[in-house]
mmCIF file of C-alpha atoms in Angstrom:
data_model
loop_
_atom_site.group_PDB
_atom_site.id
_atom_site.type_symbol
_atom_site.label_atom_id
_atom_site.label_comp_id
_atom_site.label_asym_id
_atom_site.label_seq_id
_atom_site.Cartn_x
_atom_site.Cartn_y
_atom_site.Cartn_z
ATOM 1 C CA MET A 600 125.366 103.568 99.356
ATOM 2 C CA SER A 601 124.663 107.063 100.234
ATOM 3 C CA SER A 602 123.296 108.486 102.881
ATOM 4 C CA VAL A 603 119.151 109.103 102.956
ATOM 5 C CA ASN A 604 117.844 111.817 104.715
ATOM 6 C CA ALA A 605 116.245 110.728 108.087
ATOM 7 C CA ARG A 606 112.244 110.444 108.404
ATOM 8 C CA HIS A 607 110.487 109.437 110.970
ATOM 9 C CA PRO A 608 108.190 106.358 110.930
ATOM 10 C CA SER A 609 104.757 106.844 110.615
ATOM 11 C CA VAL A 610 101.569 105.880 112.204
ATOM 12 C CA VAL A 611 97.948 105.797 111.213
ATOM 13 C CA ALA A 612 95.480 104.432 113.215
ATOM 14 C CA ASP A 613 91.264 103.685 112.757
ATOM 15 C CA GLN A 614 89.086 102.566 115.558
ATOM 16 C CA HIS A 615 90.566 99.009 115.325
ATOM 17 C CA VAL A 616 93.800 98.850 114.123
ATOM 18 C CA VAL A 617 97.418 100.215 114.609
ATOM 19 C CA ARG A 618 99.615 100.496 111.449
ATOM 20 C CA ALA A 619 103.423 101.934 111.497
ATOM 21 C CA SER A 620 105.745 101.315 108.923
ATOM 22 C CA VAL A 621 109.930 102.222 108.462
ATOM 23 C CA VAL A 622 112.001 102.153 105.559
ATOM 24 C CA VAL A 623 115.295 100.869 106.693
ATOM 25 C CA ASN A 624 118.859 101.023 104.906
ATOM 26 C CA CYS A 625 119.572 97.205 104.937
ATOM 27 C CA SER A 626 118.388 94.174 102.852
ATOM 28 C CA GLN A 627 115.159 92.373 103.482
ATOM 29 C CA GLU A 628 117.065 89.696 105.268
ATOM 30 C CA SER A 629 119.267 91.807 107.186
ATOM 31 C CA ALA A 630 116.264 93.719 108.503
ATOM 32 C CA PHE A 631 114.644 90.384 109.320
ATOM 33 C CA SER A 632 117.447 88.860 110.941
ATOM 34 C CA THR A 633 118.285 92.255 113.022
ATOM 35 C CA PHE A 634 114.400 92.134 114.187
ATOM 36 C CA VAL A 635 114.311 88.989 115.466
ATOM 37 C CA GLY A 636 118.195 87.801 116.416
ATOM 38 C CA ARG A 637 118.552 91.135 118.395
ATOM 39 C CA VAL A 638 115.917 92.926 119.872
ATOM 40 C CA ALA A 639 117.316 93.377 123.076
ATOM 41 C CA ASP A 640 120.209 95.256 121.276
ATOM 42 C CA TRP A 641 117.291 97.807 119.612
ATOM 43 C CA TRP A 642 113.974 97.780 121.345
ATOM 44 C CA PRO A 643 113.374 100.906 124.011
ATOM 45 C CA LEU A 644 113.130 98.496 126.641
ATOM 46 C CA GLN A 645 112.904 100.958 129.491
ATOM 47 C CA SER A 646 109.639 102.601 127.585
ATOM 48 C CA TYR A 647 108.140 99.619 126.235
ATOM 49 C CA SER A 648 108.777 96.837 128.161
ATOM 50 C CA LEU A 649 107.061 94.974 131.342
ATOM 51 C CA GLY A 650 110.604 94.984 133.171
ATOM 52 C CA ARG A 651 112.197 98.261 132.222
ATOM 53 C CA ASP A 652 115.171 98.322 133.805
ATOM 54 C CA GLN A 653 115.320 95.036 134.871
ATOM 55 C CA ILE A 654 115.739 93.149 131.676
ATOM 56 C CA LYS A 655 118.627 91.213 130.695
ATOM 57 C CA THR A 656 117.632 90.058 127.109
ATOM 58 C CA VAL A 657 114.563 89.696 124.503
ATOM 59 C CA VAL A 658 114.172 86.209 123.401
ATOM 60 C CA VAL A 659 112.328 85.975 120.260
ATOM 61 C CA GLU A 660 111.913 81.760 119.536
ATOM 62 C CA LYS A 661 111.909 81.807 115.303
ATOM 63 C CA CYS A 662 109.162 79.461 114.867
ATOM 64 C CA VAL A 663 105.505 78.543 114.980
ATOM 65 C CA GLY A 664 104.696 78.292 118.295
ATOM 66 C CA GLY A 665 107.813 80.177 119.429
ATOM 67 C CA ARG A 666 107.367 82.897 122.106
ATOM 68 C CA MET A 667 108.926 86.486 122.017
ATOM 69 C CA TYR A 668 109.461 87.323 125.904
ATOM 70 C CA GLU A 669 112.050 89.301 127.962
ATOM 71 C CA VAL A 670 114.294 87.543 130.436
ATOM 72 C CA ARG A 671 114.674 88.982 134.182
ATOM 73 C CA PRO A 672 116.172 88.248 137.506
ATOM 74 C CA ASP A 673 112.969 86.620 138.718
ATOM 75 C CA GLY A 674 112.294 84.940 135.583
ATOM 76 C CA GLU A 675 110.384 85.499 132.077
ATOM 77 C CA ARG A 676 107.615 87.838 131.068
ATOM 78 C CA ASN A 677 105.576 86.371 127.758
ATOM 79 C CA TRP A 678 105.345 89.312 125.120
ATOM 80 C CA GLY A 679 103.471 86.921 122.927
ATOM 81 C CA VAL A 680 103.536 83.802 120.632
ATOM 82 C CA ILE A 681 104.353 83.104 117.110
ATOM 83 C CA THR A 682 101.447 81.976 115.085
ATOM 84 C CA ALA A 683 102.866 82.416 111.477
ATOM 85 C CA TRP A 684 106.294 82.314 110.545
ATOM 86 C CA ASN A 685 107.941 83.383 107.096
ATOM 87 C CA PRO A 686 111.476 84.513 106.897
ATOM 88 C CA PRO A 687 112.360 86.791 105.786
ATOM 89 C CA HIS A 688 108.867 88.404 104.868
ATOM 90 C CA GLY A 689 107.426 88.378 108.056
ATOM 91 C CA PHE A 690 105.717 87.061 111.139
ATOM 92 C CA VAL A 691 102.548 87.039 113.167
ATOM 93 C CA LEU A 692 102.375 87.439 116.603
ATOM 94 C CA ARG A 693 99.723 86.632 119.347
ATOM 95 C CA TRP A 694 100.452 89.913 121.703
ATOM 96 C CA ASP A 695 99.744 88.682 125.496
ATOM 97 C CA VAL A 696 101.184 92.142 126.928
ATOM 98 C CA ILE A 697 97.674 93.804 127.454
ATOM 99 C CA SER A 698 95.354 92.252 130.046
ATOM 100 C CA GLY A 699 92.285 90.740 129.182
ATOM 101 C CA PRO A 700 91.813 89.296 125.609
ATOM 102 C CA THR A 701 95.373 89.271 123.146
ATOM 103 C CA THR A 702 95.736 91.297 120.098
ATOM 104 C CA SER A 703 97.556 90.293 117.302
ATOM 105 C CA VAL A 704 100.673 91.720 115.811
ATOM 106 C CA GLU A 705 101.895 91.202 112.254
ATOM 107 C CA LEU A 706 105.546 92.048 110.896
ATOM 108 C CA THR A 707 106.319 92.456 107.290
ATOM 109 C CA PHE A 708 109.551 92.699 105.591
ATOM 110 C CA GLU A 709 109.211 94.281 102.145
ATOM 111 C CA LYS A 710 112.319 94.019 100.197
ATOM 112 C CA LEU A 711 112.406 97.509 97.935
ATOM 113 C CA ASP A 712 115.615 97.019 96.250
ATOM 114 C CA ASP A 713 119.116 95.465 97.295
ATOM 115 C CA HIS A 714 119.929 97.851 100.424
ATOM 116 C CA SER A 715 116.391 99.076 101.475
ATOM 117 C CA THR A 716 113.266 97.288 103.558
ATOM 118 C CA ARG A 717 109.749 98.424 104.266
ATOM 119 C CA VAL A 718 109.089 97.257 107.948
ATOM 120 C CA SER A 719 105.590 97.610 108.436
ATOM 121 C CA VAL A 720 103.452 96.463 111.751
ATOM 122 C CA GLU A 721 99.629 96.103 111.568
ATOM 123 C CA HIS A 722 98.478 95.624 115.295
ATOM 124 C CA THR A 723 94.582 94.298 115.058
ATOM 125 C CA GLY A 724 92.068 93.068 117.849
ATOM 126 C CA TRP A 725 91.773 96.255 119.718
ATOM 127 C CA GLU A 726 87.693 95.831 119.541
ATOM 128 C CA ASN A 727 88.288 92.695 121.804
ATOM 129 C CA VAL A 728 90.195 94.710 124.666
ATOM 130 C CA ASP A 729 88.058 96.405 127.148
ATOM 131 C CA PRO A 730 89.367 100.181 127.142
ATOM 132 C CA SER A 731 89.298 100.176 131.132
ATOM 133 C CA LEU A 732 91.988 97.271 131.032
ATOM 134 C CA LEU A 733 94.748 99.575 129.453
ATOM 135 C CA PRO A 734 96.830 102.116 131.447
ATOM 136 C CA SER A 735 95.723 105.611 131.178
ATOM 137 C CA ASP A 736 98.862 106.444 129.290
ATOM 138 C CA CYS A 737 98.458 103.551 126.857
ATOM 139 C CA ASN A 738 99.311 104.560 123.166
ATOM 140 C CA TYR A 739 100.555 101.841 120.766
ATOM 141 C CA GLY A 740 100.775 103.872 118.029
ATOM 142 C CA GLU A 741 103.356 106.162 119.432
ATOM 143 C CA GLY A 742 105.305 102.920 120.989
ATOM 144 C CA TRP A 743 105.289 101.604 117.547
ATOM 145 C CA ARG A 744 106.365 104.711 115.998
ATOM 146 C CA VAL A 745 109.381 104.909 118.547
ATOM 147 C CA THR A 746 110.277 101.139 118.449
ATOM 148 C CA LEU A 747 110.539 101.292 114.693
ATOM 149 C CA GLN A 748 112.605 104.530 114.908
ATOM 150 C CA HIS A 749 115.076 102.607 117.182
ATOM 151 C CA PHE A 750 114.889 99.649 114.741
ATOM 152 C CA ALA A 751 115.821 101.451 111.829
ATOM 153 C CA GLU A 752 118.780 103.436 113.578
ATOM 154 C CA GLU A 753 120.155 99.888 114.338
ATOM 155 C CA CYS A 754 119.504 98.781 111.177
ATOM 156 C CA ALA A 755 121.357 101.892 109.708
ATOM 157 C CA LYS A 756 124.452 101.385 112.395
ATOM 158 C CA SER A 757 124.466 97.984 111.747
ATOM 159 C CA SER A 758 125.257 98.470 107.932
ATOM 160 C CA GLY A 759 127.869 100.955 108.813
ATOM 161 C CA LEU A 760 125.876 103.713 107.167
ATOM 162 C CA GLY A 761 125.489 105.662 110.802
ATOM 163 C CA PRO A 762 122.282 107.094 112.297
ATOM 164 C CA ASP A 763 122.295 109.722 110.008
ATOM 165 C CA SER A 764 121.447 107.673 107.004
ATOM 166 C CA VAL A 765 118.014 105.951 108.702
ATOM 167 C CA ALA A 766 115.642 106.214 105.600
ATOM 168 C CA GLY A 767 112.753 105.568 108.135
ATOM 169 C CA HIS A 768 109.261 106.891 107.173
ATOM 170 C CA SER A 769 106.767 105.616 108.956
ATOM 171 C CA THR A 770 103.056 105.631 109.441
ATOM 172 C CA THR A 771 101.105 104.907 112.533
ATOM 173 C CA GLU A 772 97.489 104.767 113.800
ATOM 174 C CA GLN A 773 96.368 104.473 116.844
ATOM 175 C CA PRO A 774 92.832 102.882 117.812
ATOM 176 C CA HIS A 775 90.432 105.137 119.157
ATOM 177 C CA GLN A 776 89.164 103.904 122.913
#
């Protein structure tokens, strides 16, 4: 497959939803497998995790009721619990990272052709979160954009296409607090 000009993940936000998406240069099955099976290889842990440089790995338990969590020397820290599981099409995660009420993260993997997949994130439930409970630098729109860009780069690398072939066009929306 020929190289595709790089486009950045896009982010769109309304008052209560963060949406982000990216097109990656790999099959739907490979994209899903890379996302859930190798999170610690591509997730920008230094910027978007609870333990930052203390993290040994990140685990996704691949089933309804399974957890997504980071492993650190002092134990595990939960990111969320899977509430819907439909490989390779997607999954839904109750996001437990934010103080107070939880939010929900839905990830979908849409096959565009045999070698490209649109990966979309819809992060909802912000209307339930008291803005005073969020850190002052909280910007999930930017966080999902950066995270999906790292993911797209990992998919390109895994497919042998290299980082210059990242196809990712994404959009992100940040809820208004």
